[in-house]
Structure formats: structure tokens, C-alpha cells
Amino acid sequence: MRYLIIQLLLVILFQSLQGQKNEDWYIFRGDPALTGVSKLQLPGNPKLLWSYDTGDEIRSAPVTSRGYVVAGSMNGILFCIDKTGILKWKFETENGIEAPAVIYKGSVFVGNFDGSMYCLDLETGKQKWIFQAENQISGSPNIWESGGKAFLVFGSYDYFLYCLDAETGKLAWKYETDNFINGSAAVYNGTAIFGGCDGFLHVVDLKTGESRQKIDVATYIASSAGVSENKAYVGDHDGRFSCVDLAKGEVLWVWKNENVHLPFMASPAVTSVVAIIGNEDRNIYCIDKKSGELKWKFNTGSRVHASVVIAGNNVLTANMRGDLHILDISDGSSRWTYELGSMIVGNPAIAKGRFFVAASDGYLYCFGE
């Protein structure tokens, strides 16, 4: 009987921790595999609850955890705002911030244009450590947990992928590519998976920093791959959207719009059935994961740089004109539209009962009911 009670308590504790984790969009794209999928539901009829003025353009995607939302602006300041829209703290770096931050176990990690990677205390905003890369950091760092330790993984325009001890900021290893790394690395099954401006999808062993796969996609990749069921889904600068088998190291299928060849600057959102991604041609595309065939498309009316986010049966999108749309995942029909009126580059972040969007007018917006 005592054993059963202990087991029951452990199950309850595990479910509580999982629930808390599912409510946190603590990282770019929502999880280490960069799937862009939340287990939460979007508000049924979202309304603007509050906005906060950062004083300069925001290109980075916000992240949220423990009741705070964090975003950086092009004036080099990282802002931490509470759930009511009140400033908790701000931290000034030496250069602009384009990369989304990561919130992990009471710390915030963020990189900037001069190649600095900062670790800050989530509650106070005080600096814990700084690491210097040789060129700008535009992609979000990711977290890899191994052997009771956490490591920070990120790329830079100095051609390197870095792995740091998250506690100390000390370099564990670095992996060299042949060109800029603009996007973020997905962390999946002990590997870092990322596209580079060298035209390859790289798969790097996180323990050793050695290459496992180097898959030629023929042109450069500015965005991030979403990883699901041992396959990576990624768009490239020539307008191709590819599914890559990570076990075999080969491209399974490629989808492209035969009428237009504009870049994929956004990253995909990936469920068990479909991959959904926005393109410079103004459209959101929903692709069948197995066949690579188009299921539906939705014209947003403007270029799409912001990656879509999936929550339940809803797809949340944003475009460069400042329009927000919620689409039905089954057929792409519009359920809700809001004209923000200012360019949106970073994807929204989802929290319980609300979502956050950052725009080029310098405002961080909170929507809910």
C-alpha cells in the first residue's frame, strides 16, 4: 500500500512538472526540437490586454516562463515584463539584439550583434557570466541536458556552433562550418541539427562536437529546422521546403511553389501529421509530412518572416504588414484577424490564456480574454 501511494505521488509530481513545462514557451519555437507546437489552447476571441514600449524596433521573438515575458530590442536592451505589462527589469548590452532569448531554471540566456552571449538572473536581471564569440549571434540558443548538467548550444556569423556549460559559460567545444549560422540549432536525440549559409544541414554530436551528418541542400538556409520522428523539416533561400531523414542522412522529399521561387525566412511548425511554414511570397503552406504534398495554403497579404505557431487545432501567424491571423489547421480557413499595423518578424509566444507578439514599432503586445 505504501509503495502504491509513493508511486501515485511520483506520478502526480511528474504530471505537475510536465504541465508547468507545457505552459512555458521558454525557448524559441517552444521546445528544444523547435517544433513550434504548444499543448495549450489559444484564447477563443483574443483581445489586446496590454502593450509595453521598449523604445526601439523588436525583431526577436519573445519567450515566456514563470509569469514573465522576455524580449530584446535593437537598442541592445533585454526587457523582462510581468504578466500585467509592468517592467520587472531591463539589461543593457553593448549592441542590438535580434536573437530570441532562452529562459532556463531561473536564468535568461541571450546573444547580440557583437557576438556576446549573456547569462542573467531571471528575477533580478543581474549578469552571471558573458561569453564572447567572434561575430554576431542572430539565432536563439538552445538547451541540452546531459549527466545532470545543462549546456547552451548556439551558432554565430563567425561560422562556429558553440556548446557552453550553462552554469559557468565555459566552452565545452565548438564546431566549424563554411559560412554564417543565422538560425537556431534544434536539439534532438543527443544531436544539434541546424542549417547554415554554407548550403548544408548539419547534424553534430552534442557530446563530442563532431559531425554525424552533413546533408547537401544546395543553397543556404537562413531559418531553423523543426525536428520530429527523426526527420528534419527546413526551408531554404531558393524556396524549397525539404524533409530530411536524419538516420539515413538523405533528403526524402522536396516541396516548392513552381510559380514563385522566393525564400523561406521562417521556420516550420511540425505536428505528427503536417508541417506548416510561411514564405516571402505572402503565403502560409501546410504540407503533408509523409507525402510532401500541399494540403492547403493561406495568403496573408504580405511577406512572412515570422514562424507560425500551432496550438491545438489553431495556427497563429503574423506577417510583415503587421497582420495576425488564427487559421483552422484542417483547411487553412481564417478564424480571427487583427491588424497590428507594424512589421512582425519574430514568432508569437504562447502562455496559458494569452499570447505575446513583438513588433518593429518597439512594442511588446499581450493578447488574451
XYZ file of C-alpha atoms in Angstrom:
369
model
C 0.000 0.000 0.000
C 2.797 2.376 0.932
C 4.546 1.570 -2.346
C 1.382 2.401 -4.325
C 0.988 5.722 -2.511
C 4.602 6.652 -3.275
C 4.119 5.716 -6.935
C 0.930 7.789 -7.102
C 2.674 10.811 -5.597
C 5.514 10.475 -8.102
C 3.032 10.350 -10.985
C 1.241 13.469 -9.687
C 4.567 15.293 -9.292
C 5.672 14.292 -12.789
C 2.385 15.429 -14.317
C 2.619 18.730 -12.438
C 6.119 19.369 -13.763
C 5.075 18.382 -17.275
C 2.060 20.691 -17.093
C 4.223 23.594 -15.973
C 6.697 22.889 -18.758
C 3.908 22.722 -21.333
C 2.632 26.115 -20.192
C 6.030 27.721 -20.743
C 7.138 28.975 -24.162
C 10.571 29.355 -22.622
C 12.521 28.821 -25.824
C 12.335 29.864 -29.473
C 9.757 27.576 -31.174
C 8.537 26.269 -27.821
C 10.736 23.211 -27.293
C 14.323 22.016 -27.915
C 13.320 20.212 -31.144
C 11.970 23.568 -32.422
C 8.591 22.102 -33.425
C 6.648 25.331 -32.871
C 3.772 23.425 -31.238
C 2.088 24.208 -27.911
C -0.204 21.885 -25.942
C -2.129 24.917 -24.719
C -5.169 26.388 -26.438
C -5.339 29.898 -27.858
C -7.943 32.325 -26.474
C -11.285 31.864 -28.256
C -11.678 35.552 -29.105
C -8.359 37.300 -28.396
C -8.315 40.955 -27.380
C -5.376 43.265 -26.764
C -4.772 43.262 -22.993
C -1.712 45.489 -22.798
C 1.342 46.756 -24.664
C 4.796 47.787 -23.474
C 7.057 50.266 -25.297
C 10.726 49.181 -25.417
C 11.819 52.323 -27.257
C 13.233 50.638 -30.368
C 12.470 48.074 -33.055
C 11.968 44.469 -31.920
C 12.989 41.714 -34.336
C 13.401 38.929 -31.813
C 10.646 36.524 -30.799
C 9.504 36.824 -27.172
C 9.758 33.918 -24.723
C 7.760 33.391 -21.543
C 8.135 31.449 -18.292
C 7.186 31.793 -14.603
C 4.772 34.629 -15.382
C 7.382 36.752 -17.171
C 7.843 37.573 -20.841
C 11.333 38.403 -22.135
C 12.323 40.105 -25.403
C 15.267 42.100 -26.713
C 15.210 45.173 -28.946
C 17.566 46.674 -31.498
C 18.767 49.248 -28.945
C 20.590 46.385 -27.222
C 18.309 46.185 -24.184
C 16.726 42.975 -22.914
C 13.371 43.550 -21.207
C 11.621 41.358 -18.645
C 7.910 42.197 -18.282
C 5.465 40.675 -15.799
C 2.059 39.258 -16.759
C 0.349 42.618 -16.135
C 2.598 44.522 -18.556
C 4.821 46.098 -15.878
C 8.608 46.185 -16.284
C 10.367 43.757 -13.944
C 13.881 44.694 -15.075
C 15.923 45.616 -18.125
C 19.519 44.815 -19.008
C 21.608 46.866 -21.423
C 24.065 45.072 -23.703
C 26.607 46.730 -25.985
C 24.795 46.055 -29.283
C 21.461 45.227 -30.905
C 19.526 42.084 -30.004
C 17.911 40.124 -32.831
C 18.170 36.643 -31.308
C 15.355 35.297 -29.116
C 16.326 34.562 -25.522
C 16.010 31.286 -23.597
C 14.680 31.015 -20.041
C 16.019 28.020 -18.125
C 15.934 27.235 -14.391
C 15.995 30.821 -13.174
C 18.405 32.113 -15.812
C 17.987 34.008 -19.075
C 20.424 33.491 -21.958
C 20.635 35.855 -24.923
C 23.099 36.758 -27.673
C 23.579 40.039 -29.539
C 25.104 41.581 -32.671
C 28.632 41.929 -31.282
C 28.777 38.178 -30.563
C 28.250 38.370 -26.807
C 26.261 35.605 -25.111
C 24.897 36.706 -21.738
C 23.568 34.729 -18.799
C 21.305 36.771 -16.493
C 19.312 36.062 -13.354
C 15.610 35.827 -14.249
C 14.405 37.506 -11.048
C 16.889 40.392 -10.903
C 18.347 40.795 -14.400
C 21.867 40.750 -12.965
C 24.631 39.322 -15.140
C 26.003 35.915 -14.141
C 28.517 35.481 -16.960
C 29.346 36.536 -20.523
C 30.941 34.591 -23.395
C 32.384 36.249 -26.481
C 32.006 34.764 -29.971
C 33.830 36.352 -32.916
C 30.781 37.669 -34.787
C 27.077 38.387 -34.413
C 24.571 35.975 -32.893
C 21.192 36.070 -34.647
C 19.728 32.721 -33.615
C 18.345 31.691 -30.255
C 20.470 29.469 -28.028
C 19.139 26.025 -27.177
C 19.490 23.861 -24.066
C 20.932 20.334 -23.927
C 20.769 18.391 -20.667
C 23.260 15.569 -20.076
C 24.677 13.863 -16.986
C 22.944 16.234 -14.588
C 24.372 19.288 -16.340
C 22.937 21.748 -18.823
C 24.704 23.069 -21.901
C 23.961 26.051 -24.114
C 24.134 25.492 -27.887
C 24.126 28.340 -30.429
C 25.585 29.448 -33.749
C 27.312 32.628 -34.879
C 28.274 34.540 -38.000
C 31.871 33.523 -37.225
C 30.912 30.138 -38.819
C 31.015 28.237 -35.492
C 28.428 26.321 -33.494
C 29.241 26.687 -29.789
C 28.483 24.473 -26.806
C 28.914 26.107 -23.377
C 28.434 24.957 -19.807
C 25.185 26.770 -18.930
C 26.220 27.232 -15.305
C 29.665 28.738 -15.892
C 29.731 29.888 -19.521
C 32.887 27.855 -20.170
C 33.384 26.460 -23.661
C 32.805 22.705 -23.979
C 33.514 22.581 -27.730
C 32.938 24.443 -30.984
C 32.165 23.094 -34.440
C 33.235 24.909 -37.605
C 31.093 25.302 -40.731
C 31.866 27.071 -44.007
C 29.640 30.133 -43.663
C 27.339 32.136 -41.372
C 24.962 30.365 -38.995
C 21.861 32.548 -38.890
C 19.222 30.278 -37.356
C 18.957 28.203 -34.200
C 20.048 24.615 -33.697
C 17.410 22.030 -32.816
C 18.400 19.649 -30.013
C 17.211 16.107 -30.657
C 18.446 12.646 -29.590
C 21.853 13.867 -28.456
C 22.495 15.918 -31.570
C 22.353 19.543 -32.690
C 20.631 19.960 -36.062
C 20.936 23.219 -37.962
C 21.156 24.720 -41.414
C 23.899 27.065 -42.482
C 24.601 29.617 -45.153
C 27.082 27.024 -46.485
C 24.171 25.089 -48.016
C 24.278 22.124 -45.647
C 22.059 20.731 -42.933
C 24.498 19.804 -40.163
C 23.964 17.084 -37.560
C 26.507 17.401 -34.732
C 27.115 15.022 -31.823
C 26.476 17.061 -28.678
C 28.892 15.053 -26.531
C 31.896 15.347 -28.826
C 31.173 18.295 -31.111
C 31.929 16.055 -34.094
C 29.888 15.860 -37.285
C 27.480 12.936 -37.660
C 25.861 14.054 -40.906
C 26.397 16.857 -43.397
C 23.496 16.874 -45.835
C 23.715 18.963 -49.002
C 20.598 21.070 -49.628
C 22.216 23.026 -52.489
C 21.615 26.546 -51.172
C 21.858 28.456 -47.940
C 19.475 28.131 -45.034
C 18.649 31.287 -43.086
C 15.998 29.771 -40.814
C 15.837 26.867 -38.354
C 14.820 23.256 -38.853
C 11.936 21.676 -36.956
C 12.605 18.075 -35.943
C 10.040 15.319 -35.442
C 10.201 11.494 -35.580
C 13.873 11.508 -36.630
C 13.211 13.792 -39.566
C 14.146 17.443 -40.046
C 11.903 19.877 -41.918
C 13.533 23.020 -43.254
C 13.009 25.764 -45.834
C 15.844 27.297 -47.855
C 16.643 30.554 -49.630
C 15.608 29.236 -53.056
C 12.069 28.491 -51.895
C 12.419 24.749 -51.393
C 10.970 23.025 -48.343
C 12.712 19.740 -47.556
C 12.162 16.694 -45.377
C 15.452 15.090 -44.337
C 15.779 11.581 -42.911
C 18.295 12.001 -40.087
C 19.013 8.271 -39.782
C 19.893 7.888 -43.460
C 21.297 11.369 -43.966
C 19.293 11.947 -47.128
C 16.527 14.185 -48.415
C 13.228 12.256 -48.583
C 11.192 14.840 -50.442
C 11.248 18.472 -51.546
C 8.222 20.723 -51.990
C 8.329 24.061 -53.805
C 5.941 26.510 -55.394
C 6.633 26.072 -59.106
C 5.305 29.548 -59.903
C 7.453 31.533 -57.458
C 10.912 30.953 -56.018
C 11.075 33.239 -53.015
C 12.973 32.425 -49.798
C 11.750 30.698 -46.682
C 12.940 33.029 -43.925
C 10.558 31.485 -41.391
C 10.885 28.140 -39.628
C 8.218 25.413 -39.805
C 5.804 24.235 -37.141
C 5.633 20.440 -37.157
C 2.900 18.142 -35.824
C 2.592 14.359 -36.164
C 0.770 14.873 -39.475
C 1.747 18.166 -41.125
C 4.461 20.799 -41.401
C 3.314 24.429 -41.755
C 5.554 27.282 -42.893
C 5.322 30.856 -44.190
C 7.145 32.219 -47.233
C 8.237 35.546 -48.700
C 5.512 35.065 -51.337
C 2.943 36.026 -48.626
C 1.544 32.511 -48.220
C 1.312 30.046 -45.361
C 1.747 26.493 -46.662
C 0.545 23.297 -44.995
C 2.452 20.235 -46.223
C 1.679 16.576 -45.541
C 4.664 15.169 -43.618
C 4.553 11.743 -45.222
C 3.934 12.566 -48.874
C 5.318 16.091 -49.145
C 2.118 17.191 -50.885
C 0.404 20.528 -50.333
C -2.767 20.271 -48.227
C -3.708 23.961 -48.207
C -2.323 27.484 -48.420
C -3.419 30.826 -46.998
C -2.486 34.217 -48.458
C -1.707 36.623 -45.595
C -1.407 39.653 -47.873
C 2.223 40.406 -47.013
C 5.640 38.737 -46.744
C 6.060 36.227 -43.940
C 9.229 36.176 -41.815
C 7.603 35.186 -38.526
C 7.349 31.442 -37.949
C 3.854 30.071 -37.391
C 2.823 28.593 -34.045
C 0.382 25.692 -33.641
C -1.876 25.380 -30.595
C -4.483 22.626 -30.715
C -6.424 22.995 -33.965
C -5.281 26.583 -34.458
C -2.393 28.068 -36.423
C -1.228 31.506 -35.286
C 0.507 33.546 -37.991
C 1.981 37.041 -38.391
C 3.279 38.944 -41.402
C 5.451 41.916 -42.337
C 2.443 44.248 -42.619
C 1.571 43.564 -39.007
C -1.443 41.316 -39.558
C -2.160 38.494 -37.123
C -4.274 35.527 -38.223
C -5.589 32.440 -36.481
C -6.266 29.682 -39.025
C -8.052 26.345 -38.803
C -5.347 23.685 -39.090
C -7.622 21.347 -41.066
C -8.249 23.614 -44.063
C -6.451 26.948 -43.523
C -9.641 28.975 -43.167
C -9.368 32.180 -41.124
C -10.901 32.186 -37.639
C -9.588 35.540 -36.374
C -7.677 38.539 -37.733
C -6.083 41.533 -36.037
C -4.322 44.433 -37.782
C -1.445 45.471 -35.560
C -0.078 47.795 -38.235
C 3.623 47.258 -37.542
C 6.041 44.740 -39.055
C 6.318 41.421 -37.179
C 9.492 39.375 -37.667
C 9.574 37.047 -34.648
C 7.044 34.336 -33.910
C 4.469 34.739 -31.106
C 4.922 33.076 -27.705
C 2.016 31.200 -26.121
C 1.121 31.161 -22.422
C -1.977 29.961 -20.573
C -4.938 32.009 -21.829
C -2.821 34.517 -23.753
C -0.089 35.046 -26.324
C 2.644 37.637 -26.860
C 3.817 39.353 -30.047
C 6.698 41.788 -30.589
C 6.743 44.316 -33.448
C 9.002 46.774 -35.258
C 7.252 49.735 -33.602
C 9.088 48.726 -30.423
C 6.034 47.445 -28.591
C 5.519 44.088 -26.943
C 1.832 43.132 -27.166
C -0.193 40.778 -24.986
C -3.439 39.229 -26.272
C -5.957 37.256 -24.215
C -9.541 37.195 -22.991
